[in-house]
mmCIF file of C-alpha atoms and ligand atoms in Angstrom:
data_model
loop_
_atom_site.group_PDB
_atom_site.id
_atom_site.type_symbol
_atom_site.label_atom_id
_atom_site.label_comp_id
_atom_site.label_asym_id
_atom_site.label_seq_id
_atom_site.Cartn_x
_atom_site.Cartn_y
_atom_site.Cartn_z
ATOM 1 C CA MET A 1 200.252 122.347 166.763
ATOM 2 C CA SER A 2 197.516 124.011 168.648
ATOM 3 C CA ASN A 3 196.137 127.242 166.910
ATOM 4 C CA TYR A 4 193.406 129.374 169.223
ATOM 5 C CA LYS A 5 191.340 132.288 168.193
ATOM 6 C CA ILE A 6 191.453 134.344 171.247
ATOM 7 C CA ALA A 7 189.275 137.393 170.908
ATOM 8 C CA VAL A 8 190.680 140.373 172.989
ATOM 9 C CA LEU A 9 188.699 143.057 174.863
ATOM 10 C CA PRO A 10 190.943 144.901 176.854
ATOM 11 C CA GLY A 11 187.927 147.497 177.563
ATOM 12 C CA ASP A 12 188.553 150.428 179.622
ATOM 13 C CA GLY A 13 190.007 152.075 182.694
ATOM 14 C CA ILE A 14 192.541 149.612 184.354
ATOM 15 C CA GLY A 15 191.249 147.133 181.364
ATOM 16 C CA PRO A 16 193.962 147.585 178.877
ATOM 17 C CA GLU A 17 196.925 147.501 181.335
ATOM 18 C CA VAL A 18 196.176 144.396 182.974
ATOM 19 C CA THR A 19 195.234 142.588 179.420
ATOM 20 C CA ASN A 20 198.855 143.291 178.477
ATOM 21 C CA GLN A 21 200.393 141.785 181.034
ATOM 22 C CA ALA A 22 198.176 138.675 180.604
ATOM 23 C CA LEU A 23 198.866 138.611 176.730
ATOM 24 C CA LYS A 24 202.336 138.987 177.342
ATOM 25 C CA VAL A 25 202.158 135.900 179.579
ATOM 26 C CA LEU A 26 200.427 134.064 176.460
ATOM 27 C CA ASP A 27 203.332 135.454 174.267
ATOM 28 C CA ALA A 28 205.589 133.369 176.661
ATOM 29 C CA VAL A 29 203.151 130.475 176.543
ATOM 30 C CA GLU A 30 203.764 130.362 173.033
ATOM 31 C CA SER A 31 207.981 130.567 172.990
ATOM 32 C CA VAL A 32 208.359 127.984 175.796
ATOM 33 C CA TYR A 33 205.685 125.618 174.193
ATOM 34 C CA GLY A 34 206.648 126.465 170.533
ATOM 35 C CA ASP A 35 203.204 124.206 169.432
ATOM 36 C CA ILE A 36 200.765 125.867 171.128
ATOM 37 C CA LYS A 37 199.904 129.808 169.051
ATOM 38 C CA PHE A 38 197.274 132.223 169.891
ATOM 39 C CA GLU A 39 195.769 134.109 167.287
ATOM 40 C CA ARG A 40 194.784 137.094 169.001
ATOM 41 C CA GLU A 41 192.461 139.704 168.071
ATOM 42 C CA LEU A 42 191.841 143.174 169.915
ATOM 43 C CA PHE A 43 188.379 144.841 169.627
ATOM 44 C CA ASP A 44 187.081 148.020 170.914
ATOM 45 C CA ALA A 45 184.309 147.520 172.853
ATOM 46 C CA GLY A 46 183.457 149.269 176.178
ATOM 47 C CA ALA A 47 182.596 152.182 177.879
ATOM 48 C CA GLU A 48 184.904 154.629 175.889
ATOM 49 C CA ARG A 49 183.339 153.547 172.607
ATOM 50 C CA PHE A 50 180.284 154.163 174.477
ATOM 51 C CA LEU A 51 180.966 157.995 174.636
ATOM 52 C CA LYS A 52 182.387 158.443 171.704
ATOM 53 C CA THR A 53 180.424 156.757 169.230
ATOM 54 C CA GLY A 54 177.087 155.572 171.395
ATOM 55 C CA VAL A 55 177.942 152.342 170.608
ATOM 56 C CA THR A 56 179.221 149.856 173.128
ATOM 57 C CA MET A 57 180.020 147.005 171.201
ATOM 58 C CA PRO A 58 179.255 146.711 167.663
ATOM 59 C CA GLU A 59 177.537 143.891 166.091
ATOM 60 C CA GLY A 60 180.809 142.966 164.187
ATOM 61 C CA VAL A 61 182.647 142.387 167.673
ATOM 62 C CA PHE A 62 180.013 140.422 168.670
ATOM 63 C CA GLU A 63 180.405 138.562 165.563
ATOM 64 C CA HIS A 64 184.118 138.065 166.311
ATOM 65 C CA CYS A 65 183.791 136.494 169.650
ATOM 66 C CA GLN A 66 181.532 133.931 168.737
ATOM 67 C CA ALA A 67 183.912 133.074 166.316
ATOM 68 C CA ALA A 68 186.558 132.671 168.568
ATOM 69 C CA ASP A 69 188.020 129.696 170.337
ATOM 70 C CA ALA A 70 187.566 131.656 173.858
ATOM 71 C CA MET A 71 187.412 135.152 174.816
ATOM 72 C CA LEU A 72 189.629 137.535 177.263
ATOM 73 C CA MET A 73 188.481 140.543 178.480
ATOM 74 C CA GLY A 74 190.238 143.314 180.989
ATOM 75 C CA ALA A 75 187.268 145.365 182.045
ATOM 76 C CA ILE A 76 184.522 147.081 180.673
ATOM 77 C CA GLY A 77 182.537 150.723 182.308
ATOM 78 C CA LEU A 78 183.061 153.962 183.185
ATOM 79 C CA PRO A 79 180.705 155.877 185.789
ATOM 80 C CA GLU A 80 179.472 158.025 183.048
ATOM 81 C CA ALA A 81 178.840 156.140 180.901
ATOM 82 C CA ARG A 82 175.380 155.309 181.564
ATOM 83 C CA HIS A 83 172.084 154.625 179.360
ATOM 84 C CA PRO A 84 169.247 157.191 180.072
ATOM 85 C CA ASP A 85 167.371 154.798 182.795
ATOM 86 C CA GLY A 86 170.981 154.996 184.612
ATOM 87 C CA ARG A 87 172.384 151.748 183.500
ATOM 88 C CA GLU A 88 175.646 151.439 183.362
ATOM 89 C CA VAL A 89 176.744 150.780 179.416
ATOM 90 C CA ASN A 90 178.933 147.342 180.639
ATOM 91 C CA GLY A 91 176.352 145.179 180.747
ATOM 92 C CA ASP A 92 175.931 145.809 176.952
ATOM 93 C CA VAL A 93 178.888 143.470 176.640
ATOM 94 C CA ILE A 94 178.857 141.626 179.257
ATOM 95 C CA PHE A 95 175.465 140.295 179.464
ATOM 96 C CA ARG A 96 175.266 140.031 175.888
ATOM 97 C CA LEU A 97 177.780 137.983 175.714
ATOM 98 C CA ARG A 98 176.441 135.630 178.457
ATOM 99 C CA PHE A 99 173.163 135.780 177.667
ATOM 100 C CA ASP A 100 174.022 135.320 173.652
ATOM 101 C CA LEU A 101 176.515 132.919 173.971
ATOM 102 C CA ASP A 102 175.032 130.669 176.895
ATOM 103 C CA LEU A 103 177.763 131.556 179.336
ATOM 104 C CA TYR A 104 175.621 130.340 182.060
ATOM 105 C CA ALA A 105 178.081 129.364 184.199
ATOM 106 C CA GLY A 106 180.053 132.383 186.320
ATOM 107 C CA VAL A 107 183.387 130.558 187.739
ATOM 108 C CA ARG A 108 184.660 132.181 190.551
ATOM 109 C CA PRO A 109 188.283 130.495 192.112
ATOM 110 C CA VAL A 110 188.761 131.662 195.715
ATOM 111 C CA LYS A 111 192.490 130.475 196.760
ATOM 112 C CA LEU A 112 194.644 132.223 199.528
ATOM 113 C CA TYR A 113 198.274 132.036 197.844
ATOM 114 C CA PRO A 114 200.991 131.668 200.360
ATOM 115 C CA GLY A 115 202.799 134.803 200.737
ATOM 116 C CA VAL A 116 199.215 136.751 200.653
ATOM 117 C CA THR A 117 197.563 138.377 203.681
ATOM 118 C CA SER A 118 194.253 137.862 204.652
ATOM 119 C CA PRO A 119 192.108 140.343 206.406
ATOM 120 C CA LEU A 120 190.588 136.931 208.426
ATOM 121 C CA ARG A 121 192.675 136.450 211.846
ATOM 122 C CA ASP A 122 193.279 132.858 211.194
ATOM 123 C CA VAL A 123 193.207 131.254 208.412
ATOM 124 C CA SER A 124 195.829 128.374 209.193
ATOM 125 C CA LYS A 125 192.822 125.745 207.555
ATOM 126 C CA GLY A 126 193.328 127.407 203.987
ATOM 127 C CA ILE A 127 190.740 129.173 201.821
ATOM 128 C CA ASN A 128 190.231 127.191 198.598
ATOM 129 C CA TYR A 129 186.590 127.097 197.171
ATOM 130 C CA VAL A 130 184.880 128.075 193.916
ATOM 131 C CA ILE A 131 182.202 129.909 193.695
ATOM 132 C CA VAL A 132 179.829 128.871 190.634
ATOM 133 C CA ARG A 133 177.397 131.802 189.698
ATOM 134 C CA GLU A 134 174.345 131.314 187.553
ATOM 135 C CA ASN A 135 175.458 133.547 185.022
ATOM 136 C CA ILE A 136 172.112 133.892 182.876
ATOM 137 C CA GLU A 137 168.718 133.488 184.900
ATOM 138 C CA GLY A 138 168.242 134.465 188.102
ATOM 139 C CA LEU A 139 166.949 138.432 189.086
ATOM 140 C CA TYR A 140 169.841 139.892 186.548
ATOM 141 C CA ALA A 141 167.937 138.438 183.954
ATOM 142 C CA SER A 142 165.189 141.414 184.602
ATOM 143 C CA ARG A 143 168.129 143.481 183.491
ATOM 144 C CA THR A 144 166.110 145.166 180.553
ATOM 145 C CA GLY A 145 163.134 143.785 181.583
ATOM 146 C CA GLY A 146 162.005 145.499 184.620
ATOM 147 C CA CYS A 147 158.893 147.664 184.969
ATOM 148 C CA ASN A 148 158.749 151.238 186.337
ATOM 149 C CA VAL A 149 155.322 152.813 186.246
ATOM 150 C CA ARG A 150 155.028 156.471 186.339
ATOM 151 C CA GLY A 151 158.368 156.621 188.268
ATOM 152 C CA ASN A 152 156.403 155.668 191.320
ATOM 153 C CA VAL A 153 156.918 152.099 191.473
ATOM 154 C CA ALA A 154 159.812 149.829 189.994
ATOM 155 C CA THR A 155 160.016 146.325 189.950
ATOM 156 C CA ASP A 156 162.258 143.440 188.523
ATOM 157 C CA THR A 157 161.163 139.612 188.558
ATOM 158 C CA ILE A 158 163.820 136.806 189.162
ATOM 159 C CA ILE A 159 163.899 133.736 186.784
ATOM 160 C CA ILE A 160 164.702 130.515 187.859
ATOM 161 C CA THR A 161 163.905 127.671 185.588
ATOM 162 C CA ARG A 162 164.423 124.388 185.820
ATOM 163 C CA GLU A 163 166.940 123.275 182.648
ATOM 164 C CA GLY A 164 168.501 126.546 183.678
ATOM 165 C CA THR A 165 169.213 125.383 187.649
ATOM 166 C CA GLU A 166 170.045 121.630 186.666
ATOM 167 C CA LYS A 167 173.070 122.664 184.047
ATOM 168 C CA ILE A 168 174.571 125.057 186.642
ATOM 169 C CA VAL A 169 174.128 122.722 189.196
ATOM 170 C CA ASN A 170 175.369 120.040 187.393
ATOM 171 C CA TYR A 171 178.128 121.981 186.745
ATOM 172 C CA ALA A 172 179.082 122.555 190.367
ATOM 173 C CA PHE A 173 178.766 118.789 191.144
ATOM 174 C CA LYS A 174 181.247 118.098 187.819
ATOM 175 C CA LEU A 175 183.361 120.592 189.009
ATOM 176 C CA ALA A 176 183.105 119.247 192.856
ATOM 177 C CA GLN A 177 184.496 115.442 191.040
ATOM 178 C CA LYS A 178 187.258 116.950 189.302
ATOM 179 C CA ARG A 179 188.575 119.229 192.590
ATOM 180 C CA THR A 180 190.320 117.721 195.857
ATOM 181 C CA GLY A 181 188.047 118.348 197.957
ATOM 182 C CA ARG A 182 187.577 121.418 200.622
ATOM 183 C CA PRO A 183 191.007 122.614 202.318
ATOM 184 C CA ILE A 184 190.084 121.327 206.201
ATOM 185 C CA ASP A 185 189.479 117.597 205.664
ATOM 186 C CA GLY A 186 189.595 116.908 201.414
ATOM 187 C CA LYS A 187 185.800 116.328 201.479
ATOM 188 C CA SER A 188 183.920 116.936 198.316
ATOM 189 C CA ILE A 189 180.592 119.041 199.061
ATOM 190 C CA VAL A 190 178.660 121.050 197.090
ATOM 191 C CA THR A 191 176.748 124.205 198.729
ATOM 192 C CA CYS A 192 173.849 125.174 197.413
ATOM 193 C CA VAL A 193 173.528 129.016 198.419
ATOM 194 C CA ASP A 194 169.655 130.667 198.643
ATOM 195 C CA LYS A 195 167.259 131.976 200.150
ATOM 196 C CA SER A 196 164.689 129.401 200.057
ATOM 197 C CA ASN A 197 163.078 129.939 204.153
ATOM 198 C CA VAL A 198 161.651 133.275 202.655
ATOM 199 C CA LEU A 199 161.340 133.129 198.379
ATOM 200 C CA SER A 200 159.504 130.551 196.255
ATOM 201 C CA SER A 201 162.124 131.071 193.625
ATOM 202 C CA TYR A 202 165.133 129.740 195.817
ATOM 203 C CA ALA A 203 162.733 126.888 197.070
ATOM 204 C CA TYR A 204 162.731 125.537 193.530
ATOM 205 C CA PHE A 205 166.608 126.225 193.427
ATOM 206 C CA ARG A 206 167.045 124.267 196.008
ATOM 207 C CA SER A 207 164.710 121.504 195.081
ATOM 208 C CA VAL A 208 166.177 121.665 191.943
ATOM 209 C CA TYR A 209 169.481 121.587 193.351
ATOM 210 C CA ASP A 210 168.403 118.058 195.693
ATOM 211 C CA GLU A 211 167.132 116.200 192.441
ATOM 212 C CA VAL A 212 170.894 116.669 190.900
ATOM 213 C CA ALA A 213 172.435 116.192 193.838
ATOM 214 C CA SER A 214 171.024 112.590 194.300
ATOM 215 C CA THR A 215 172.775 111.717 191.157
ATOM 216 C CA TYR A 216 176.177 112.033 192.641
ATOM 217 C CA SER A 217 176.193 110.088 195.229
ATOM 218 C CA ASP A 218 180.797 110.462 195.836
ATOM 219 C CA ILE A 219 180.115 114.235 196.643
ATOM 220 C CA HIS A 220 178.503 115.799 199.401
ATOM 221 C CA LYS A 221 175.426 117.957 200.098
ATOM 222 C CA ASP A 222 175.571 121.503 202.096
ATOM 223 C CA TYR A 223 173.186 124.469 202.084
ATOM 224 C CA ALA A 224 173.394 127.851 203.321
ATOM 225 C CA TYR A 225 170.788 130.870 203.520
ATOM 226 C CA VAL A 226 172.994 133.582 201.650
ATOM 227 C CA ASP A 227 172.579 135.783 204.912
ATOM 228 C CA ALA A 228 174.555 133.154 206.771
ATOM 229 C CA MET A 229 176.852 132.431 204.226
ATOM 230 C CA THR A 230 178.186 135.960 204.328
ATOM 231 C CA LEU A 231 179.025 135.009 207.884
ATOM 232 C CA PHE A 232 180.678 131.661 207.105
ATOM 233 C CA GLN A 233 182.765 132.642 204.230
ATOM 234 C CA VAL A 234 184.487 135.480 206.929
ATOM 235 C CA MET A 235 184.295 132.839 210.002
ATOM 236 C CA THR A 236 185.058 129.401 208.224
ATOM 237 C CA PRO A 237 185.873 129.818 205.140
ATOM 238 C CA HIS A 238 188.015 126.085 204.634
ATOM 239 C CA ASN A 239 184.585 124.148 204.894
ATOM 240 C CA TYR A 240 183.805 125.054 201.235
ATOM 241 C CA ASP A 241 184.704 123.454 198.490
ATOM 242 C CA VAL A 242 182.601 124.330 195.511
ATOM 243 C CA VAL A 243 179.523 126.503 195.986
ATOM 244 C CA VAL A 244 176.595 127.054 193.726
ATOM 245 C CA ALA A 245 173.918 130.002 193.615
ATOM 246 C CA GLU A 246 171.652 132.106 191.701
ATOM 247 C CA ASN A 247 173.099 134.852 189.733
ATOM 248 C CA MET A 248 172.810 138.044 192.108
ATOM 249 C CA PHE A 249 173.693 136.114 195.244
ATOM 250 C CA ALA A 250 176.779 134.986 193.296
ATOM 251 C CA ASP A 251 177.733 138.265 192.137
ATOM 252 C CA ILE A 252 177.756 139.391 195.883
ATOM 253 C CA ILE A 253 179.244 136.485 197.811
ATOM 254 C CA SER A 254 182.163 136.842 195.065
ATOM 255 C CA ASP A 255 183.314 140.045 196.242
ATOM 256 C CA LEU A 256 183.146 139.372 199.604
ATOM 257 C CA SER A 257 184.973 136.041 198.945
ATOM 258 C CA SER A 258 187.633 137.910 197.070
ATOM 259 C CA ALA A 259 188.638 140.380 199.687
ATOM 260 C CA THR A 260 189.490 137.339 202.161
ATOM 261 C CA VAL A 261 191.868 136.121 199.864
ATOM 262 C CA GLY A 262 193.753 139.479 198.804
ATOM 263 C CA GLY A 263 191.215 141.445 196.732
ATOM 264 C CA LEU A 264 189.983 141.823 193.603
ATOM 265 C CA GLY A 265 193.364 141.877 192.428
ATOM 266 C CA LEU A 266 193.815 138.702 192.876
ATOM 267 C CA ALA A 267 190.064 137.515 191.741
ATOM 268 C CA PRO A 268 190.081 135.886 188.464
ATOM 269 C CA SER A 269 186.737 134.828 186.407
ATOM 270 C CA GLY A 270 185.684 132.444 183.742
ATOM 271 C CA ASP A 271 182.534 132.932 182.005
ATOM 272 C CA ILE A 272 182.117 129.376 180.715
ATOM 273 C CA GLY A 273 179.707 127.993 178.491
ATOM 274 C CA ASP A 274 179.104 124.534 176.516
ATOM 275 C CA ASN A 275 180.810 125.890 173.361
ATOM 276 C CA HIS A 276 181.464 129.404 174.347
ATOM 277 C CA ALA A 277 184.061 130.835 177.285
ATOM 278 C CA LEU A 278 184.932 134.208 178.150
ATOM 279 C CA PHE A 279 187.691 135.137 180.915
ATOM 280 C CA GLN A 280 188.160 138.193 182.885
ATOM 281 C CA SER A 281 189.071 139.035 186.723
ATOM 282 C CA SER A 282 186.506 139.889 188.933
ATOM 283 C CA HIS A 283 187.320 143.696 188.910
ATOM 284 C CA GLY A 284 186.004 146.766 187.081
ATOM 285 C CA THR A 285 187.747 149.280 185.742
ATOM 286 C CA ALA A 286 189.125 151.325 189.157
ATOM 287 C CA PRO A 287 189.293 154.562 186.458
ATOM 288 C CA SER A 288 190.799 156.251 189.579
ATOM 289 C CA ILE A 289 194.109 153.978 189.171
ATOM 290 C CA ALA A 290 193.528 154.047 185.796
ATOM 291 C CA GLY A 291 197.134 154.779 183.262
ATOM 292 C CA LYS A 292 199.289 155.172 186.399
ATOM 293 C CA ASP A 293 200.909 151.503 186.402
ATOM 294 C CA ILE A 294 199.521 150.787 189.650
ATOM 295 C CA ALA A 295 197.217 148.148 189.347
ATOM 296 C CA ASN A 296 197.251 144.592 189.967
ATOM 297 C CA PRO A 297 197.613 142.162 186.684
ATOM 298 C CA LEU A 298 197.438 138.958 188.533
ATOM 299 C CA ALA A 299 193.870 138.887 188.698
ATOM 300 C CA THR A 300 193.702 138.639 184.691
ATOM 301 C CA ILE A 301 197.183 136.721 184.312
ATOM 302 C CA LEU A 302 194.833 134.244 186.751
ATOM 303 C CA SER A 303 191.900 134.315 184.164
ATOM 304 C CA ALA A 304 194.569 133.763 181.250
ATOM 305 C CA SER A 305 195.279 130.809 183.397
ATOM 306 C CA MET A 306 191.703 129.158 183.930
ATOM 307 C CA MET A 307 191.136 129.686 179.903
ATOM 308 C CA LEU A 308 193.849 127.520 178.854
ATOM 309 C CA ASP A 309 192.955 125.098 181.283
ATOM 310 C CA TRP A 310 188.918 125.437 179.633
ATOM 311 C CA LEU A 311 190.816 125.219 176.272
ATOM 312 C CA GLY A 312 192.997 122.590 177.030
ATOM 313 C CA GLU A 313 189.930 119.936 178.220
ATOM 314 C CA ARG A 314 187.906 121.253 175.622
ATOM 315 C CA HIS A 315 190.303 120.057 172.440
ATOM 316 C CA ARG A 316 191.997 117.239 174.371
ATOM 317 C CA ASP A 317 195.009 119.470 174.730
ATOM 318 C CA HIS A 318 197.153 118.203 177.797
ATOM 319 C CA LYS A 319 199.796 120.573 177.032
ATOM 320 C CA ALA A 320 197.783 123.558 177.401
ATOM 321 C CA ILE A 321 196.166 122.258 180.627
ATOM 322 C CA GLU A 322 199.676 122.009 181.795
ATOM 323 C CA ALA A 323 200.403 125.437 180.418
ATOM 324 C CA GLY A 324 197.392 126.909 182.292
ATOM 325 C CA ARG A 325 198.758 124.941 185.704
ATOM 326 C CA LYS A 326 202.431 126.497 185.006
ATOM 327 C CA ILE A 327 201.085 130.115 184.944
ATOM 328 C CA GLU A 328 199.161 129.569 187.889
ATOM 329 C CA GLU A 329 202.504 128.530 189.512
ATOM 330 C CA ALA A 330 203.979 131.294 188.027
ATOM 331 C CA VAL A 331 201.817 133.302 190.443
ATOM 332 C CA SER A 332 202.138 131.576 193.202
ATOM 333 C CA ASN A 333 205.710 131.737 193.136
ATOM 334 C CA VAL A 334 205.919 135.277 192.869
ATOM 335 C CA LEU A 335 203.112 136.030 195.708
ATOM 336 C CA ARG A 336 205.267 133.517 197.695
ATOM 337 C CA GLU A 337 208.434 135.671 196.834
ATOM 338 C CA GLY A 338 207.168 138.759 197.525
ATOM 339 C CA HIS A 339 209.306 140.989 195.385
ATOM 340 C CA TYR A 340 206.992 142.215 192.771
ATOM 341 C CA LEU A 341 203.725 143.087 194.493
ATOM 342 C CA THR A 342 201.093 146.295 193.498
ATOM 343 C CA SER A 343 200.154 148.320 196.478
ATOM 344 C CA ASP A 344 197.005 147.245 196.928
ATOM 345 C CA ILE A 345 198.486 143.496 198.306
ATOM 346 C CA GLY A 346 201.341 145.497 199.979
ATOM 347 C CA GLY A 347 204.269 145.742 197.820
ATOM 348 C CA LYS A 348 205.878 148.802 195.746
ATOM 349 C CA ALA A 349 206.017 147.555 191.856
ATOM 350 C CA GLY A 350 204.259 148.649 189.057
ATOM 351 C CA THR A 351 201.463 146.649 187.095
ATOM 352 C CA THR A 352 204.428 145.870 184.122
ATOM 353 C CA GLN A 353 206.905 144.568 187.314
ATOM 354 C CA VAL A 354 204.536 141.968 188.151
ATOM 355 C CA GLY A 355 203.476 141.362 184.678
ATOM 356 C CA ASP A 356 207.513 140.730 184.284
ATOM 357 C CA ALA A 357 207.770 139.435 187.154
ATOM 358 C CA VAL A 358 205.241 136.318 186.278
ATOM 359 C CA VAL A 359 206.699 135.961 182.818
ATOM 360 C CA ALA A 360 210.316 135.080 184.507
ATOM 361 C CA ALA A 361 208.629 132.735 186.916
ATOM 362 C CA PHE A 362 206.810 130.921 184.090
ATOM 363 C CA ARG A 363 210.213 130.300 182.219
ATOM 364 C CA LYS A 364 212.059 129.567 185.083
ATOM 365 C CA LEU A 365 209.651 126.307 185.816
ATOM 366 C CA PHE A 366 211.219 125.440 182.360
ATOM 367 C CA VAL A 367 214.745 125.654 182.795
HETATM 368 P P1 LIG B 401 182.322 147.213 188.680
HETATM 369 O O1 LIG B 401 181.241 148.260 189.213
HETATM 370 O O2 LIG B 401 182.418 147.327 187.513
HETATM 371 O O3 LIG B 401 182.488 146.656 189.766
HETATM 372 P P2 LIG B 401 183.961 148.616 190.712
HETATM 373 O O4 LIG B 401 184.157 150.529 190.479
HETATM 374 O O5 LIG B 401 182.577 148.997 191.933
HETATM 375 O O6 LIG B 401 183.375 148.382 189.518
HETATM 376 P P3 LIG B 401 185.950 148.191 190.955
HETATM 377 O O7 LIG B 401 186.666 149.139 189.829
HETATM 378 O O8 LIG B 401 186.315 146.493 190.689
HETATM 379 O O9 LIG B 401 185.179 148.236 191.405
HETATM 380 O O10 LIG B 401 187.221 148.549 191.804
HETATM 381 C C1 LIG B 401 187.139 148.955 192.641
HETATM 382 C C2 LIG B 401 188.490 149.283 193.634
HETATM 383 O O11 LIG B 401 189.453 148.102 193.689
HETATM 384 C C3 LIG B 401 189.012 150.598 193.077
HETATM 385 O O12 LIG B 401 188.832 151.557 193.063
HETATM 386 C C4 LIG B 401 190.886 150.052 193.050
HETATM 387 O O13 LIG B 401 191.125 150.548 194.514
HETATM 388 C C5 LIG B 401 190.309 148.620 193.460
HETATM 389 N N1 LIG B 401 190.713 147.508 192.787
HETATM 390 C C6 LIG B 401 190.145 146.686 191.768
HETATM 391 N N2 LIG B 401 190.590 146.577 191.196
HETATM 392 C C7 LIG B 401 191.900 146.270 191.098
HETATM 393 C C8 LIG B 401 193.330 145.831 190.168
HETATM 394 N N3 LIG B 401 193.366 145.310 189.526
HETATM 395 N N4 LIG B 401 194.698 146.645 190.738
HETATM 396 C C9 LIG B 401 194.643 147.128 192.244
HETATM 397 N N5 LIG B 401 193.472 147.936 192.977
HETATM 398 C C10 LIG B 401 191.906 147.521 192.088
#
């Protein structure tokens, strides 16, 4: 019997709605497998809480997250919930968890599922790559450490360390070893995205990438400057397998990549460390569509699928790994059939209907 303690942070805006659908899918996993259980604890953290109490995430919630086997998050933040310097409060939760639990790898799969329309003209060669974002260094490490001189000068400092870069590049190469290569020819390849032609910090990132890459003879090396990368993601996305980049660059290219495969409503993510991991959609709280039962829950459901894969690998639980894959297969089937799609991907179904459709498709896989 596997019993996993999951800290659930539904958050703000559409967060609770999409999280509910993912929790329904976890219910289905429990009932189909019988010997996998999720002990869920729901925690109130986020912008609403900040507006009411002045605290975004109490210390006790952080400690519960730390003690959990994994964390599942909806989305956090509201435009009006800000610190006096203008920063949105979502960082109080997401950056706190990433930095203090050492969730150094931001893993963002970019996959075009059958039935999903890409805005790109020709996707016949497929899109299936993973962006591995260095999550706790880079420019965002300066989040509370930048300086503002008398309101006239503001600076932030990018942090690139050997240890952090080695860890993230190793993560990317190990991930490439587990995958089946890029869609166009099955070649296993890790692309280093940087701006090493301009800044010494990125040149250093690339030099550490080179050192690590030389220890993986089975995986090809590849490089792209970040500006060119945005063009390649649009023109030749089939060339990519695993992409590794500094924190802010990866943040930016992730949003672009999600647009090529159906938008933010289909973009899952994992913030993964050696001992803790948090799973959430790549999208924010989308307040303009909150409470209307129209948000796409698939990114959060796919994030739950990633969570099972991670838990399964960590605990050598092949059933959890299988359940994660079956959730993805169920999502893929719902998308291919096209009867239950939310409006962001061209359908008319509501959030709840899509969640129900995934549960039904999941159960069907075991009939
Ligand atoms: P953040 O700054 O937290 O990333 P944001 O406001 O920039 O938030 P999102 O909240 O992700 O960005 O939403 C941007 C737009 O994308 C929304 O207004 C909405 O139209 C669309 N969107 C995002 N997530 C979804 C979803 N799950 N389903 C449907 N549409 C979505």
